[in-house]
Short mmCIF file of N, CA and C in Angstrom, two decimals:
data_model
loop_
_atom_site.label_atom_id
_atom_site.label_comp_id
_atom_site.label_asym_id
_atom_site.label_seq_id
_atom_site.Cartn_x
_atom_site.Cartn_y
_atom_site.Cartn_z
N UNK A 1 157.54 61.29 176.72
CA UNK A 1 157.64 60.06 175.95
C UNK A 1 157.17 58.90 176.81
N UNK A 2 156.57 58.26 176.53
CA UNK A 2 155.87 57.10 176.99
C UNK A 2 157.29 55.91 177.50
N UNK A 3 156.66 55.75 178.25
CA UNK A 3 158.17 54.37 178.96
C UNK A 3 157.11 52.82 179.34
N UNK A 4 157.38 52.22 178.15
CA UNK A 4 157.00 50.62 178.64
C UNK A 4 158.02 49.87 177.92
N UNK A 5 157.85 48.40 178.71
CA UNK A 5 158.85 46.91 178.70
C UNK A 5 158.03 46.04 178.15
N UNK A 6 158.46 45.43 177.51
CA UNK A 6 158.06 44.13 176.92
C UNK A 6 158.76 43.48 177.08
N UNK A 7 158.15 41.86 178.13
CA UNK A 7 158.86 41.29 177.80
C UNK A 7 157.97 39.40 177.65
N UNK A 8 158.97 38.67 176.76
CA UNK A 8 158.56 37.85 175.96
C UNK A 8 158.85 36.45 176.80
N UNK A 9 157.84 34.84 176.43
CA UNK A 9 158.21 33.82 177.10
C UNK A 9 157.87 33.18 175.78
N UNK A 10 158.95 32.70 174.65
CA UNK A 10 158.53 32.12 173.82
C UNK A 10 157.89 29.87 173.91
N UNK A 11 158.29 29.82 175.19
CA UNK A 11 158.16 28.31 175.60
C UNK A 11 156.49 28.23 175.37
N UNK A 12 156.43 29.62 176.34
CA UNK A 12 154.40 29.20 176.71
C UNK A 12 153.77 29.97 175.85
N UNK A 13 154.45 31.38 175.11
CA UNK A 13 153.53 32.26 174.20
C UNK A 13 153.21 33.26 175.17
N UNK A 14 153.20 33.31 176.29
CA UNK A 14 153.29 34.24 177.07
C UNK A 14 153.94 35.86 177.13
N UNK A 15 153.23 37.14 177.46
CA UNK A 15 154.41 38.24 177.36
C UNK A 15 153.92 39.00 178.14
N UNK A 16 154.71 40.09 178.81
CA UNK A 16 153.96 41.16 179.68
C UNK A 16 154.32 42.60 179.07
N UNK A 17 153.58 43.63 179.46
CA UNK A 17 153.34 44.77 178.82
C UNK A 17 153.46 45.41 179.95
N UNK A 18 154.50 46.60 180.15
CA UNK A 18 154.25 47.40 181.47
C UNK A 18 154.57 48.82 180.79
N UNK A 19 153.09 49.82 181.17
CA UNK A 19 153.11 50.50 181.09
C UNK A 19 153.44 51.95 182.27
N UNK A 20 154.62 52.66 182.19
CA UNK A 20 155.10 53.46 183.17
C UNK A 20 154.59 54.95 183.37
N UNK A 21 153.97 55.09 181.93
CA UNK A 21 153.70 56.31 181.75
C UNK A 21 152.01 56.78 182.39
N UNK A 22 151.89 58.08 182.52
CA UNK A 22 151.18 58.57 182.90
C UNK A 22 149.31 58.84 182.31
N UNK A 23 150.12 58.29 181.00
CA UNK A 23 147.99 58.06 180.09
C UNK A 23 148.80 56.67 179.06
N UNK A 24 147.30 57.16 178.49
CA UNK A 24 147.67 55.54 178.11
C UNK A 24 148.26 55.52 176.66
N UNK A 25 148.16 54.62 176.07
CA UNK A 25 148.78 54.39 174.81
C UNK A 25 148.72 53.22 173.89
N UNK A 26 148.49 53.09 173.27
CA UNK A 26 148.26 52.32 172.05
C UNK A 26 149.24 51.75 171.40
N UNK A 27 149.78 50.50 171.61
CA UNK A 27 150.88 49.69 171.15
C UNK A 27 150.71 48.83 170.01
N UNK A 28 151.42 48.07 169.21
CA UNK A 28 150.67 46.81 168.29
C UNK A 28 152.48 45.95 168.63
N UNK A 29 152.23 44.66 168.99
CA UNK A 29 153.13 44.09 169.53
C UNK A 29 153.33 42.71 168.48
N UNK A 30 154.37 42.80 167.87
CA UNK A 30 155.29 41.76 166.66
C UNK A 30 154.81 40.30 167.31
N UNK A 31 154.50 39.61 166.95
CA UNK A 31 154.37 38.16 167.66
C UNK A 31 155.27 37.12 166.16
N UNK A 32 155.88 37.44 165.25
CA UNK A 32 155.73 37.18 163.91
C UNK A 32 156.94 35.95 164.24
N UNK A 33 157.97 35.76 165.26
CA UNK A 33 159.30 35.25 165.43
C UNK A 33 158.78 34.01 166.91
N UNK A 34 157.50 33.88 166.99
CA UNK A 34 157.44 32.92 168.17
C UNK A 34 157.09 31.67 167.15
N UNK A 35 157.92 30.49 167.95
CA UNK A 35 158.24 29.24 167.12
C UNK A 35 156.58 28.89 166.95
N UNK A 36 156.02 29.03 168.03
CA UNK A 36 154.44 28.29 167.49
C UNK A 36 153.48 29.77 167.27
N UNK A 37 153.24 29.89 166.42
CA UNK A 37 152.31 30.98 165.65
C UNK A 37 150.98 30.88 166.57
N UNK A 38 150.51 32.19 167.24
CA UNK A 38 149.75 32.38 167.98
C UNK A 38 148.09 32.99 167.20
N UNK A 39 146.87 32.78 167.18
CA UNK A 39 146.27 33.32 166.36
C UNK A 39 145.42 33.87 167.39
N UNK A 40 145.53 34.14 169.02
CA UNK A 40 145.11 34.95 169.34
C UNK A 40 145.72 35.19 170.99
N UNK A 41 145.23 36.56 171.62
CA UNK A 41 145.93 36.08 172.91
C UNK A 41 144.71 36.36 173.93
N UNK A 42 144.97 36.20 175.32
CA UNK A 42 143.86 36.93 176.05
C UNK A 42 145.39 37.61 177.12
N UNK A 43 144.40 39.24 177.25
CA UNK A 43 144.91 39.67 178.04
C UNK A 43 144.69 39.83 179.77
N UNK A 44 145.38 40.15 180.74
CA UNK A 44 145.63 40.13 182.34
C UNK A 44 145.89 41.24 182.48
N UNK A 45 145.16 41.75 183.11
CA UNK A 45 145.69 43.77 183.41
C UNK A 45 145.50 44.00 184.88
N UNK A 46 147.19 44.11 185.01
CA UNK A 46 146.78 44.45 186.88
C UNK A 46 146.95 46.48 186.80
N UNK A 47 146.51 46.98 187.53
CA UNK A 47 146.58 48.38 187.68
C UNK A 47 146.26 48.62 189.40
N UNK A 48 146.14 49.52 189.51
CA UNK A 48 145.96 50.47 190.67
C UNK A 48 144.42 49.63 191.31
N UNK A 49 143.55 49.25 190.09
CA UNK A 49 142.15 48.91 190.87
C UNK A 49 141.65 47.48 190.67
N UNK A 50 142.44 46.61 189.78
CA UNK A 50 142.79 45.68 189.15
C UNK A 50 143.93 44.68 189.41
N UNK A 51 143.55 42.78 189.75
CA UNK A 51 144.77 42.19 189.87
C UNK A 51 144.45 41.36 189.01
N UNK A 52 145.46 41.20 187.55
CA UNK A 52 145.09 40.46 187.01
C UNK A 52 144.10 40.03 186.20
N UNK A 53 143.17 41.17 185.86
CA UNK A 53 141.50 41.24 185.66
C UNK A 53 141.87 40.60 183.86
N UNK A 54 140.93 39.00 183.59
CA UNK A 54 140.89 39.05 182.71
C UNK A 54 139.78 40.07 181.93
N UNK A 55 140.70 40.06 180.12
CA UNK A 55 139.90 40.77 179.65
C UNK A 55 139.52 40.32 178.27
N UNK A 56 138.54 40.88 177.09
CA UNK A 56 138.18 39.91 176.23
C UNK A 56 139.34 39.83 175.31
N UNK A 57 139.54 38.58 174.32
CA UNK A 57 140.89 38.19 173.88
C UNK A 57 140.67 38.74 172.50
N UNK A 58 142.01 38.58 172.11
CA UNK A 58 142.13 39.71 171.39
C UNK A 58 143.33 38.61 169.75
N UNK A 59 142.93 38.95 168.68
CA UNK A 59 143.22 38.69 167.34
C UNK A 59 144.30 39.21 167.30
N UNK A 60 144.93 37.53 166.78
CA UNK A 60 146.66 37.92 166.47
C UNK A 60 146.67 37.97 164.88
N UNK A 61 146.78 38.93 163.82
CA UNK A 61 146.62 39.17 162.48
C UNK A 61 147.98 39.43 161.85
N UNK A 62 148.21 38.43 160.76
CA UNK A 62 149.71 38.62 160.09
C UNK A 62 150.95 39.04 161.26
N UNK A 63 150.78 37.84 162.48
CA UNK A 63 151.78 37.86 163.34
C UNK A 63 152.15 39.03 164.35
N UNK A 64 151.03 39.91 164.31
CA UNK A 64 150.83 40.82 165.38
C UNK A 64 149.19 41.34 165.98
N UNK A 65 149.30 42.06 166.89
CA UNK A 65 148.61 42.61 167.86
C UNK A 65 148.65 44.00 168.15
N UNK A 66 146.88 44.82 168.41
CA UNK A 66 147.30 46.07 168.88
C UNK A 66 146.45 46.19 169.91
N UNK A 67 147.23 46.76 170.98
CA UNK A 67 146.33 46.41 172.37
C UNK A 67 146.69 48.01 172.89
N UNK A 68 145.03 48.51 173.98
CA UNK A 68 145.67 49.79 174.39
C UNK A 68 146.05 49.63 175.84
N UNK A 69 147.24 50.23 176.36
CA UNK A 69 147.69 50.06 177.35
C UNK A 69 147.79 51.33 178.67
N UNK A 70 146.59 51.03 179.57
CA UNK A 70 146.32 51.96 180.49
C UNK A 70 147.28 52.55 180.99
N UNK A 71 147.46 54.12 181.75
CA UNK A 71 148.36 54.58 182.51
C UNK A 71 149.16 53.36 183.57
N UNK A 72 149.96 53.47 184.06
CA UNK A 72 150.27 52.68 184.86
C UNK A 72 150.25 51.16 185.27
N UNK A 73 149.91 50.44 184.55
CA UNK A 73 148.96 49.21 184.16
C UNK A 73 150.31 47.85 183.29
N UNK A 74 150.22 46.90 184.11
CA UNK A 74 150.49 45.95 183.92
C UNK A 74 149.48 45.05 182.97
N UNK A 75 149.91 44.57 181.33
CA UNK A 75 149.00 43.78 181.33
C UNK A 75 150.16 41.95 180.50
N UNK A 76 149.08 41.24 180.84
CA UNK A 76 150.37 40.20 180.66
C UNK A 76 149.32 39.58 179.35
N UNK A 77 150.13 39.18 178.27
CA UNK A 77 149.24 38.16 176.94
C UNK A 77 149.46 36.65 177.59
N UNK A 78 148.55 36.05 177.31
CA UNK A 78 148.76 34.54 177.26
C UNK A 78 147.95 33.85 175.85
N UNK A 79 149.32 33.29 175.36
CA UNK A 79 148.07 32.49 174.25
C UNK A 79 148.14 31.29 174.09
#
């Protein structure tokens, strides 16, 4: 079973994604309850070969997101 954390900064729109598991996986993450409605985010993916590497941003649709999340791989939203 796959093991990741989410966790949320509703001030800045901010969230991080940590993925524990061993391949990757395919998440879609609720944004629907943050006071200022986000219509898109860009993601930050630190990993093993990677600090932080931006990447292209990504469409927030009817208050969510589906982002894939590498083995081992930190990635943080900012919107």
């Amino acid at each position: 079973m796959p093991s990741i954390c989410l966790t949320a900064n509703d001030a800045d729109g901010s969230s991080a994604d940590d993925n524990q598991s061993k391949s990757s996986i395919t998440v879609t993450v609720n944004l629907s309850n943050l006071a200022n409605p986000l219509s898109s985010v860009t993601p930050y993916r630190t990993s093993s070969t990677e600090n932080q590497a931006p990447l292209s941003t990504i469409p927030v649709n009817g208050g969510s997101l589906t982002i894939r999340l590498p083995a081992s791989s930190i990635v943080t939203l900012i919107g």
